[in-house]
Amino acid sequence: MTSLIMIVISTALINNVVLNQFLGICSFLGVSRQIKTSASLGGAVIFVITISSAVASLLYDFVLAPLNLTYLKTIVFILVIAALVQLVEMFLKKTSRAVYQALGIYLPLITTNCAVLGVALTNVQNGYNLLESVLAGFGTAVGYTVAIVLLAGIRERIDEDAIPAPLRGAPIVLLCAVLMAIAFMGFGGLS
Amino acid sequence: MKPCMERIYNGILKENPALVLMLGMCPTLAVTTSAVNGFGMGVSTLAVLVVSNLVISLLRKVIPDEVRLPAYIVIVASLVTVVELLTEAYVPALYSALGIYIPLIVVNCIILGRAEAFASKNPPMLSAMDGVGMGLGFTIALTVIGLVRELLGAGTAFGIEVMPESYAPIAIFIKAPGAFLVLMIIIMIMNAAHISTRANKVTEGCDGCCAACAKSCDTEEGEN
C-alpha cells in the first residue's frame, strides 16, 4: 500500500514530468497563457495518460512479452496511443457532449505529447504491473497538470508587466520555469 | 549556391531546429547534462532524420494523403527502433546515459515536422540533404548547450578537466533548473542581438502538435 502511494507522490511531485523529466515541454511552454485552457488541457492529459498506461501495460504483459516481441514496443505503443486518442474522442463525442466540449479540441494534440509515450515506456522499464502502471500514469499526469496550471497562473500575473525587451517571449517563460524547477527540487526530500 | 548546400546552411543557421524553430525541446533540455550526451543525442536524431526524410520522400507519391501521418509515424518508429538497438549494441554507455530519450525520438517534432513540411514535397536527394542540415543544426545546438552546462556545472569539457582547480562547480547547471536557465540565456542573447526566432513570435496554435508545427513553419516561410 505504502509503495503504491509512494509511486503517485514520486511521479507527481518528486520526479515531476515537466520540471524534472522534461517531457511535454512544447505544450508546457505553448498552452500556458491562461489558467482555464491549461486546466482543460491538464484534464485531457490525465484522462489519456491514465487510459493509455493501462492499455500499454496490458499489451506489453499479455501480447509483446509472451511473443518475445518486446523490441517492437516503441512502434506498438505510439500506434496504440494514436488510435486510443481517436477512440476516446469519438466516444466522448457520442456519450458526453459537455466533457467533449471542454477537452475535445485538446485530444488530437496529445498524440504527439511525448509525456504519453514517455510514461508507457518508463512503466515497462520499471517492470510495473497493471495497477502500478495506472497509478504511475495518473500521478505523472497530475504532476503535469499541477506544473502547467501553476505556470499559467504566473504568466497571467506578469502579462501586463513591463518586461525588459530581450526577455520578452520565450525567455521570461523559461525564467519562470527555472524558478519553478528549483522549487520542485525541494520535493526531493520526500523520497 | 547549389540547392543541396543551401539546405545544409539553412538547417545549421537560418532555421536551426532547436534554437530558431524551437522544435524538439524535450531532448534539448533533458539530455544536455554533458557535451558528450548532447552530441550523442544529436547524432542519433541526425541518423533517424536523414533516413526518414529519404524514405518518406521516396514514398511520397505512394502514401495516400489521408493516412500520411500514421504512415510517417510507423516509418519513423521503425527507424528509431533500429537506432535504439544499434546504440544498445555498440555504444552501451551512451545508451544508458540517454535512456528513455532514445525511443522518444519518435515524438520529436523536428522529424515529423520535416517529413510534413519538406520531405513530402521534395525529391529524395534534396530531402536527405535537408535531413543532414537539420540534424547537424540540432547536433551543434545540443553540443553547445551541453558544453555550457558541463563547463559551469562540473568544470569539465567532453569529460576533460579544463577549469582551474580553484573553480567550484555550480552544480545546479547540470540539474533540472540549469537546463531551463541555459536555454533562457541563449534565447535572451539571440533576442538582444535581434536574431529572429520563433521564440519571439510564439503563437498559441503550436503546442507539441507536429502537424501544427509543420503548418506554422509553412506559413512563416510563405510570408517571408
Tab-separated table of N, CA and C in Angstrom, chain B residues 100-205:
chain	number	residue	atom	x	y	z
B	100	ILE	N	15.533	6.621	-21.807
B	100	ILE	CA	14.219	6.653	-22.449
B	100	ILE	C	14.149	7.682	-23.572
B	101	TYR	N	15.111	8.620	-23.619
B	101	TYR	CA	15.022	9.672	-24.636
B	101	TYR	C	15.378	9.170	-26.032
B	102	ILE	N	16.000	7.974	-26.143
B	102	ILE	CA	16.224	7.430	-27.494
B	102	ILE	C	14.903	7.003	-28.133
B	103	PRO	N	14.077	6.123	-27.490
B	103	PRO	CA	12.787	5.821	-28.123
B	103	PRO	C	11.903	7.054	-28.299
B	104	LEU	N	12.101	8.068	-27.469
B	104	LEU	CA	11.253	9.260	-27.584
B	104	LEU	C	11.608	10.123	-28.790
B	105	ILE	N	12.666	9.740	-29.555
B	105	ILE	CA	12.950	10.459	-30.811
B	105	ILE	C	11.735	10.382	-31.729
B	106	VAL	N	10.926	9.299	-31.566
B	106	VAL	CA	9.719	9.138	-32.396
B	106	VAL	C	8.831	10.374	-32.340
B	107	VAL	N	8.640	10.912	-31.135
B	107	VAL	CA	7.715	12.035	-30.999
B	107	VAL	C	8.442	13.377	-31.046
B	108	ASN	N	9.713	13.369	-31.505
B	108	ASN	CA	10.432	14.619	-31.684
B	108	ASN	C	9.806	15.385	-32.859
B	109	CYS	N	9.364	16.598	-32.561
B	109	CYS	CA	8.662	17.389	-33.571
B	109	CYS	C	9.498	17.635	-34.822
B	110	ILE	N	10.819	17.692	-34.680
B	110	ILE	CA	11.660	18.007	-35.834
B	110	ILE	C	11.433	16.975	-36.935
B	111	ILE	N	11.349	15.687	-36.541
B	111	ILE	CA	11.312	14.628	-37.534
B	111	ILE	C	9.994	14.641	-38.304
B	112	LEU	N	8.864	14.601	-37.575
B	112	LEU	CA	7.579	14.652	-38.275
B	112	LEU	C	7.381	16.004	-38.957
B	113	GLY	N	7.887	17.068	-38.324
B	113	GLY	CA	7.759	18.402	-38.910
B	113	GLY	C	8.450	18.494	-40.256
B	114	ARG	N	9.684	17.951	-40.352
B	114	ARG	CA	10.409	17.996	-41.630
B	114	ARG	C	9.764	17.070	-42.653
B	115	ALA	N	9.249	15.912	-42.177
B	115	ALA	CA	8.573	14.988	-43.097
B	115	ALA	C	7.399	15.701	-43.744
B	116	GLU	N	6.628	16.391	-42.922
B	116	GLU	CA	5.412	17.048	-43.390
B	116	GLU	C	5.738	18.291	-44.230
B	117	ALA	N	6.688	19.095	-43.735
B	117	ALA	CA	6.929	20.380	-44.385
B	117	ALA	C	7.870	20.265	-45.579
B	118	PHE	N	8.785	19.269	-45.578
B	118	PHE	CA	9.774	19.251	-46.656
B	118	PHE	C	9.780	17.942	-47.462
B	119	ALA	N	9.989	16.805	-46.754
B	119	ALA	CA	10.217	15.551	-47.484
B	119	ALA	C	9.007	15.113	-48.301
B	120	SER	N	7.788	15.486	-47.854
B	120	SER	CA	6.608	15.039	-48.589
B	120	SER	C	6.405	15.814	-49.886
B	121	LYS	N	7.225	16.862	-50.111
B	121	LYS	CA	7.020	17.674	-51.313
B	121	LYS	C	8.253	17.759	-52.197
B	122	ASN	N	9.386	17.173	-51.749
B	122	ASN	CA	10.636	17.382	-52.484
B	122	ASN	C	11.291	16.058	-52.880
B	123	PRO	N	12.169	16.106	-53.912
B	123	PRO	CA	12.833	14.871	-54.371
B	123	PRO	C	13.760	14.287	-53.301
B	124	PRO	N	14.057	12.950	-53.388
B	124	PRO	CA	14.795	12.237	-52.336
B	124	PRO	C	16.139	12.857	-51.964
B	125	MET	N	16.962	13.207	-52.970
B	125	MET	CA	18.309	13.696	-52.681
B	125	MET	C	18.256	14.975	-51.851
B	126	LEU	N	17.392	15.900	-52.276
B	126	LEU	CA	17.261	17.186	-51.595
B	126	LEU	C	16.717	16.978	-50.184
B	127	SER	N	15.762	16.028	-50.030
B	127	SER	CA	15.179	15.761	-48.710
B	127	SER	C	16.233	15.200	-47.766
B	128	ALA	N	17.085	14.290	-48.296
B	128	ALA	CA	18.137	13.727	-47.443
B	128	ALA	C	19.087	14.832	-46.993
B	129	MET	N	19.428	15.758	-47.919
B	129	MET	CA	20.319	16.854	-47.549
B	129	MET	C	19.657	17.769	-46.536
B	130	ASP	N	18.346	17.947	-46.653
B	130	ASP	CA	17.614	18.728	-45.664
B	130	ASP	C	17.738	18.066	-44.291
B	131	GLY	N	17.641	16.714	-44.288
B	131	GLY	CA	17.811	15.972	-43.038
B	131	GLY	C	19.201	16.165	-42.470
B	132	VAL	N	20.233	16.133	-43.347
B	132	VAL	CA	21.616	16.336	-42.877
B	132	VAL	C	21.748	17.718	-42.246
B	133	GLY	N	21.219	18.743	-42.939
B	133	GLY	CA	21.327	20.112	-42.447
B	133	GLY	C	20.638	20.282	-41.110
B	134	MET	N	19.376	19.855	-41.048
B	134	MET	CA	18.602	19.987	-39.807
B	134	MET	C	19.257	19.191	-38.678
B	135	GLY	N	19.701	17.960	-39.004
B	135	GLY	CA	20.331	17.113	-37.991
B	135	GLY	C	21.609	17.736	-37.464
B	136	LEU	N	22.431	18.303	-38.393
B	136	LEU	CA	23.672	18.961	-37.953
B	136	LEU	C	23.357	20.162	-37.083
B	137	GLY	N	22.352	20.949	-37.487
B	137	GLY	CA	21.958	22.115	-36.693
B	137	GLY	C	21.558	21.703	-35.295
B	138	PHE	N	20.779	20.601	-35.207
B	138	PHE	CA	20.323	20.100	-33.904
B	138	PHE	C	21.513	19.608	-33.084
B	139	THR	N	22.425	18.844	-33.749
B	139	THR	CA	23.596	18.323	-33.046
B	139	THR	C	24.443	19.455	-32.487
B	140	ILE	N	24.685	20.491	-33.319
B	140	ILE	CA	25.519	21.609	-32.864
B	140	ILE	C	24.858	22.303	-31.674
B	141	ALA	N	23.540	22.561	-31.773
B	141	ALA	CA	22.837	23.249	-30.682
B	141	ALA	C	22.937	22.444	-29.390
B	142	LEU	N	22.699	21.116	-29.487
B	142	LEU	CA	22.720	20.282	-28.282
B	142	LEU	C	24.122	20.195	-27.688
B	143	THR	N	25.141	20.102	-28.574
B	143	THR	CA	26.511	20.021	-28.065
B	143	THR	C	26.890	21.307	-27.352
B	144	VAL	N	26.495	22.456	-27.943
B	144	VAL	CA	26.841	23.741	-27.325
B	144	VAL	C	26.166	23.873	-25.964
B	145	ILE	N	24.850	23.568	-25.901
B	145	ILE	CA	24.139	23.678	-24.616
B	145	ILE	C	24.774	22.724	-23.604
B	146	GLY	N	25.077	21.489	-24.054
B	146	GLY	CA	25.697	20.514	-23.162
B	146	GLY	C	27.052	20.986	-22.664
B	147	LEU	N	27.827	21.603	-23.588
B	147	LEU	CA	29.170	22.080	-23.219
B	147	LEU	C	29.083	23.173	-22.161
B	148	VAL	N	28.155	24.126	-22.353
B	148	VAL	CA	27.997	25.223	-21.385
B	148	VAL	C	27.614	24.656	-20.024
B	149	ARG	N	26.629	23.717	-20.022
B	149	ARG	CA	26.164	23.170	-18.739
B	149	ARG	C	27.268	22.374	-18.053
B	150	GLU	N	28.027	21.589	-18.867
B	150	GLU	CA	29.078	20.753	-18.283
B	150	GLU	C	30.199	21.625	-17.717
B	151	LEU	N	30.548	22.683	-18.479
B	151	LEU	CA	31.647	23.568	-18.075
B	151	LEU	C	31.328	24.255	-16.751
B	152	LEU	N	30.096	24.797	-16.650
B	152	LEU	CA	29.733	25.528	-15.428
B	152	LEU	C	29.371	24.579	-14.298
B	153	GLY	N	28.738	23.449	-14.640
B	153	GLY	CA	28.208	22.577	-13.605
B	153	GLY	C	29.182	21.546	-13.090
B	154	ALA	N	30.177	21.172	-13.922
B	154	ALA	CA	31.120	20.147	-13.476
B	154	ALA	C	32.576	20.564	-13.690
B	155	GLY	N	32.789	21.670	-14.401
B	155	GLY	CA	34.145	22.150	-14.631
B	155	GLY	C	34.916	21.331	-15.653
B	156	THR	N	34.199	20.537	-16.470
B	156	THR	CA	34.883	19.740	-17.483
B	156	THR	C	34.317	20.058	-18.863
B	157	ALA	N	35.053	19.665	-19.913
B	157	ALA	CA	34.547	19.788	-21.274
B	157	ALA	C	34.802	18.462	-21.973
B	158	PHE	N	33.766	17.813	-22.488
B	158	PHE	CA	33.859	16.474	-23.078
B	158	PHE	C	34.558	15.497	-22.113
B	159	GLY	N	34.319	15.693	-20.800
B	159	GLY	CA	34.879	14.781	-19.801
B	159	GLY	C	36.290	15.106	-19.367
B	160	ILE	N	36.908	16.155	-19.982
B	160	ILE	CA	38.293	16.501	-19.616
B	160	ILE	C	38.276	17.713	-18.694
B	161	GLU	N	39.035	17.634	-17.626
B	161	GLU	CA	39.135	18.735	-16.658
B	161	GLU	C	39.725	19.957	-17.346
B	162	VAL	N	38.995	21.089	-17.421
B	162	VAL	CA	39.553	22.282	-18.068
B	162	VAL	C	39.607	23.491	-17.153
B	163	MET	N	38.658	23.543	-16.203
B	163	MET	CA	38.630	24.708	-15.319
B	163	MET	C	39.795	24.638	-14.324
B	164	PRO	N	40.317	25.810	-13.850
B	164	PRO	CA	41.372	25.791	-12.830
B	164	PRO	C	40.879	25.103	-11.554
B	165	GLU	N	41.809	24.585	-10.771
B	165	GLU	CA	41.431	23.787	-9.610
B	165	GLU	C	40.630	24.585	-8.590
B	166	SER	N	40.851	25.920	-8.559
B	166	SER	CA	40.163	26.743	-7.567
B	166	SER	C	38.686	26.922	-7.927
B	167	TYR	N	38.278	26.490	-9.150
B	167	TYR	CA	36.895	26.698	-9.582
B	167	TYR	C	35.959	25.714	-8.883
B	168	ALA	N	34.959	26.259	-8.186
B	168	ALA	CA	33.960	25.390	-7.544
B	168	ALA	C	32.775	25.230	-8.492
B	169	PRO	N	32.514	24.009	-8.983
B	169	PRO	CA	31.428	23.809	-9.955
B	169	PRO	C	30.070	24.240	-9.391
B	170	ILE	N	29.259	24.888	-10.231
B	170	ILE	CA	27.920	25.298	-9.812
B	170	ILE	C	26.978	24.162	-10.198
B	171	ALA	N	26.723	23.264	-9.242
B	171	ALA	CA	26.054	22.004	-9.573
B	171	ALA	C	24.676	22.186	-10.179
B	172	ILE	N	24.024	23.309	-9.912
B	172	ILE	CA	22.645	23.469	-10.396
B	172	ILE	C	22.585	23.442	-11.927
B	173	PHE	N	23.698	23.768	-12.595
B	173	PHE	CA	23.678	23.789	-14.057
B	173	PHE	C	23.507	22.395	-14.661
B	174	ILE	N	23.935	21.346	-13.951
B	174	ILE	CA	23.688	20.021	-14.518
B	174	ILE	C	22.428	19.389	-13.927
B	175	LYS	N	21.764	20.103	-13.022
B	175	LYS	CA	20.452	19.644	-12.539
B	175	LYS	C	19.357	20.258	-13.416
B	176	ALA	N	18.087	19.856	-13.142
B	176	ALA	CA	16.979	20.277	-13.998
B	176	ALA	C	16.863	21.791	-14.233
B	177	PRO	N	16.918	22.635	-13.191
B	177	PRO	CA	16.713	24.066	-13.451
B	177	PRO	C	17.771	24.652	-14.388
B	178	GLY	N	19.011	24.101	-14.346
B	178	GLY	CA	20.082	24.601	-15.198
B	178	GLY	C	19.750	24.503	-16.672
B	179	ALA	N	18.978	23.464	-17.047
B	179	ALA	CA	18.608	23.286	-18.450
B	179	ALA	C	17.765	24.456	-18.924
B	180	PHE	N	16.723	24.790	-18.134
B	180	PHE	CA	15.876	25.933	-18.498
B	180	PHE	C	16.701	27.210	-18.523
B	181	LEU	N	17.603	27.350	-17.522
B	181	LEU	CA	18.376	28.580	-17.374
B	181	LEU	C	19.286	28.818	-18.583
B	182	VAL	N	20.029	27.768	-19.005
B	182	VAL	CA	20.961	27.940	-20.125
B	182	VAL	C	20.200	28.269	-21.405
B	183	LEU	N	19.073	27.545	-21.646
B	183	LEU	CA	18.275	27.826	-22.840
B	183	LEU	C	17.750	29.261	-22.799
B	184	MET	N	17.301	29.698	-21.626
B	184	MET	CA	16.783	31.055	-21.472
B	184	MET	C	17.857	32.079	-21.829
B	185	ILE	N	19.084	31.853	-21.291
B	185	ILE	CA	20.160	32.814	-21.541
B	185	ILE	C	20.502	32.860	-23.026
B	186	ILE	N	20.546	31.682	-23.683
B	186	ILE	CA	20.889	31.655	-25.108
B	186	ILE	C	19.839	32.420	-25.922
B	187	ILE	N	18.545	32.175	-25.641
B	187	ILE	CA	17.500	32.873	-26.412
B	187	ILE	C	17.514	34.372	-26.099
B	188	MET	N	17.812	34.702	-24.842
B	188	MET	CA	17.877	36.110	-24.465
B	188	MET	C	18.967	36.823	-25.259
B	189	ILE	N	20.135	36.167	-25.374
B	189	ILE	CA	21.230	36.781	-26.138
B	189	ILE	C	20.825	36.941	-27.600
B	190	MET	N	20.151	35.890	-28.143
B	190	MET	CA	19.719	35.987	-29.538
B	190	MET	C	18.706	37.110	-29.716
B	191	ASN	N	17.799	37.274	-28.735
B	191	ASN	CA	16.829	38.370	-28.787
B	191	ASN	C	17.542	39.713	-28.779
B	192	ALA	N	18.537	39.842	-27.868
B	192	ALA	CA	19.241	41.107	-27.742
B	192	ALA	C	19.993	41.421	-29.028
B	193	ALA	N	20.467	40.374	-29.720
B	193	ALA	CA	21.199	40.584	-30.965
B	193	ALA	C	20.245	40.686	-32.158
B	194	HIS	N	18.948	40.712	-31.869
B	194	HIS	CA	17.912	40.818	-32.902
B	194	HIS	C	17.972	39.706	-33.933
B	195	ILE	N	18.275	38.482	-33.474
B	195	ILE	CA	18.182	37.339	-34.370
B	195	ILE	C	16.751	36.833	-34.269
B	196	SER	N	16.078	36.783	-35.392
B	196	SER	CA	14.670	36.405	-35.357
B	196	SER	C	14.512	34.916	-35.066
B	197	THR	N	13.752	34.575	-34.033
B	197	THR	CA	13.461	33.173	-33.751
B	197	THR	C	11.961	33.029	-33.595
B	198	ARG	N	11.514	31.761	-33.626
B	198	ARG	CA	10.101	31.515	-33.357
B	198	ARG	C	9.767	31.911	-31.924
B	199	ALA	N	10.817	31.910	-31.074
B	199	ALA	CA	10.573	32.190	-29.666
B	199	ALA	C	10.023	33.586	-29.461
B	200	ASN	N	10.480	34.561	-30.297
B	200	ASN	CA	9.934	35.894	-30.045
B	200	ASN	C	8.629	36.154	-30.777
B	201	LYS	N	8.143	35.184	-31.545
B	201	LYS	CA	6.783	35.337	-32.066
B	201	LYS	C	6.013	34.046	-31.848
B	202	VAL	N	6.153	33.498	-30.638
B	202	VAL	CA	5.471	32.242	-30.315
B	202	VAL	C	3.968	32.407	-30.445
B	203	THR	N	3.341	31.431	-31.081
B	203	THR	CA	1.898	31.514	-31.276
B	203	THR	C	1.198	30.487	-30.395
B	204	GLU	N	-0.044	30.724	-30.114
B	204	GLU	CA	-0.807	29.834	-29.248
B	204	GLU	C	-1.080	28.509	-29.961
B	205	GLY	N	-1.080	28.529	-31.298
B	205	GLY	CA	-1.500	27.350	-32.058
B	205	GLY	C	-0.560	26.172	-31.948
